């Protein structure tokens, strides 16, 4: 997944993130704005998981969405 493309198309892409991580608010998603590190940090905070677990979830998310607007 190319995060430069995700960042540029975040408004369209954030719905996928919301489906994956329903605890993330619209404000969270606006702050993330397509930045991978911000997404991992917000997942870690919202779900009370370790940094490694948050990174794993983001990697899994990337894998599921790898064909999105390459």
XYZ file of N, CA and C in Angstrom:
210
model
N 0.846 -1.170 0.000
C 0.000 0.000 0.000
C 0.890 1.230 0.000
N 0.589 2.146 -0.869
C 1.352 3.386 -0.954
C 0.672 4.438 -0.079
N 1.309 4.782 1.028
C 0.691 5.705 1.979
C 0.656 7.132 1.468
N 1.472 7.488 0.476
C 1.355 8.810 -0.146
C 0.008 8.921 -0.856
N -0.383 7.841 -1.521
C -1.679 7.823 -2.206
C -2.809 7.830 -1.186
N -2.659 7.059 -0.122
C -3.680 7.025 0.923
C -3.870 8.416 1.510
N -2.770 9.085 1.808
C -2.844 10.432 2.367
C -3.597 11.375 1.440
N -3.296 11.294 0.153
C -3.928 12.177 -0.819
C -5.404 11.892 -1.029
N -5.839 10.692 -0.700
C -7.232 10.282 -0.896
C -7.896 9.890 0.414
N -7.467 10.497 1.499
C -7.904 10.074 2.813
C -9.415 10.145 2.987
N -10.055 11.162 2.433
C -11.510 11.282 2.614
C -12.225 10.048 2.088
N -11.771 9.517 0.952
C -12.381 8.321 0.407
C -11.947 7.069 1.177
N -10.743 7.083 1.700
C -10.164 5.889 2.310
C -10.551 5.719 3.774
N -10.881 6.802 4.461
C -11.097 6.690 5.899
C -12.301 5.823 6.257
N -13.216 5.625 5.321
C -14.332 4.711 5.574
C -13.849 3.292 5.817
N -12.824 2.886 5.081
C -12.244 1.553 5.277
C -11.616 1.454 6.662
N -10.950 2.510 7.078
C -10.342 2.524 8.411
C -11.432 2.488 9.487
N -12.523 3.204 9.270
C -13.624 3.233 10.232
C -14.262 1.851 10.355
N -14.372 1.129 9.226
C -14.914 -0.232 9.269
C -14.014 -1.141 10.097
N -12.710 -0.980 9.939
C -11.738 -1.823 10.647
C -11.674 -1.487 12.128
N -11.640 -0.203 12.434
C -11.468 0.253 13.819
C -12.627 1.173 14.192
N -13.741 0.577 14.550
C -14.955 1.331 14.839
C -14.861 2.263 16.032
N -13.893 2.029 16.917
C -13.736 2.904 18.077
C -13.096 4.238 17.712
N -12.495 4.325 16.533
C -11.889 5.588 16.116
C -12.993 6.557 15.716
N -12.928 7.743 16.273
C -13.944 8.754 15.982
C -13.622 9.460 14.662
N -14.589 10.210 14.179
C -14.332 11.023 12.984
C -13.207 12.014 13.252
N -13.160 12.557 14.468
C -12.059 13.465 14.829
C -10.722 12.740 14.773
N -10.666 11.513 15.295
C -9.437 10.721 15.213
C -9.010 10.562 13.760
N -9.969 10.194 12.921
C -9.661 9.959 11.514
C -9.216 11.238 10.816
N -9.783 12.368 11.218
C -9.344 13.649 10.641
C -7.912 13.973 11.047
N -7.569 13.683 12.300
C -6.207 13.928 12.775
C -5.219 12.999 12.075
N -5.605 11.753 11.890
C -4.735 10.766 11.225
C -4.396 11.227 9.823
N -5.398 11.680 9.088
C -5.226 12.260 7.744
C -4.355 11.407 6.819
N -4.467 10.091 6.956
C -3.742 9.199 6.058
C -2.304 8.922 6.438
N -1.888 9.358 7.605
C -0.511 9.116 8.051
C -0.453 7.798 8.824
N 0.359 6.892 8.343
C 0.431 5.544 8.901
C 0.793 5.552 10.383
N 1.790 6.332 10.770
C 2.209 6.361 12.173
C 1.107 6.900 13.077
N 0.353 7.877 12.584
C -0.767 8.412 13.358
C -1.855 7.352 13.536
N -2.103 6.581 12.479
C -3.104 5.523 12.548
C -2.709 4.490 13.598
N -1.477 4.034 13.556
C -1.014 3.035 14.523
C -1.125 3.580 15.950
N -0.759 4.832 16.149
C -0.836 5.431 17.480
C -2.257 5.534 17.993
N -3.174 5.924 17.128
C -4.581 6.043 17.537
C -5.193 4.676 17.814
N -4.815 3.673 17.029
C -5.294 2.309 17.280
C -4.789 1.847 18.645
N -3.534 2.111 18.918
C -2.946 1.722 20.197
C -3.710 2.360 21.356
N -3.987 3.647 21.243
C -4.693 4.364 22.310
C -6.142 3.898 22.453
N -6.859 3.824 21.334
C -8.292 3.525 21.387
C -8.581 2.110 21.868
N -7.700 1.182 21.515
C -7.953 -0.218 21.841
C -7.107 -0.735 22.998
N -6.215 0.100 23.530
C -5.407 -0.312 24.674
C -4.490 -1.477 24.366
N -3.939 -1.491 23.154
C -3.037 -2.570 22.754
C -1.603 -2.054 22.731
N -0.674 -2.983 22.669
C 0.735 -2.609 22.608
C 1.061 -1.984 21.256
N 2.194 -1.329 21.201
C 2.645 -0.737 19.944
C 2.815 -1.823 18.886
N 3.382 -2.958 19.283
C 3.578 -4.065 18.346
C 2.247 -4.576 17.805
N 1.252 -4.691 18.671
C -0.064 -5.161 18.233
C -0.720 -4.155 17.297
N -0.606 -2.880 17.611
C -1.172 -1.847 16.733
C -0.503 -1.896 15.359
N 0.804 -2.060 15.342
C 1.533 -2.168 14.073
C 1.089 -3.402 13.296
N 0.866 -4.504 14.003
C 0.396 -5.725 13.344
C -0.973 -5.490 12.714
N -1.852 -4.829 13.440
C -3.183 -4.551 12.899
C -3.104 -3.668 11.658
N -2.227 -2.679 11.675
C -2.067 -1.799 10.511
C -1.483 -2.584 9.340
N -0.513 -3.458 9.617
C 0.045 -4.298 8.538
C -1.021 -5.194 7.929
N -1.858 -5.793 8.788
C -2.950 -6.634 8.296
C -3.923 -5.813 7.445
N -4.208 -4.606 7.890
C -5.075 -3.685 7.154
C -4.467 -3.356 5.790
N -3.173 -3.104 5.780
C -2.476 -2.827 4.517
C -2.599 -4.009 3.568
N -2.419 -5.205 4.101
C -2.480 -6.410 3.268
C -3.867 -6.586 2.657
N -4.897 -6.358 3.459
C -6.266 -6.506 2.952
C -6.608 -5.450 1.907
N -5.963 -4.305 1.973
C -6.292 -3.195 1.073
C -5.167 -2.870 0.104
N -4.276 -3.813 -0.138
C -3.068 -3.554 -0.924
C -3.353 -3.133 -2.356
N -4.473 -3.530 -2.897
C -4.767 -3.192 -4.287
C -5.484 -1.854 -4.440
N -5.760 -1.192 -3.318
C -6.501 0.056 -3.379
C -5.646 1.159 -4.002
N -6.011 1.577 -5.169
C -5.393 2.714 -5.862
C -3.886 2.715 -5.863
N -3.300 1.604 -6.278
C -1.838 1.532 -6.370
C -1.411 2.495 -7.366
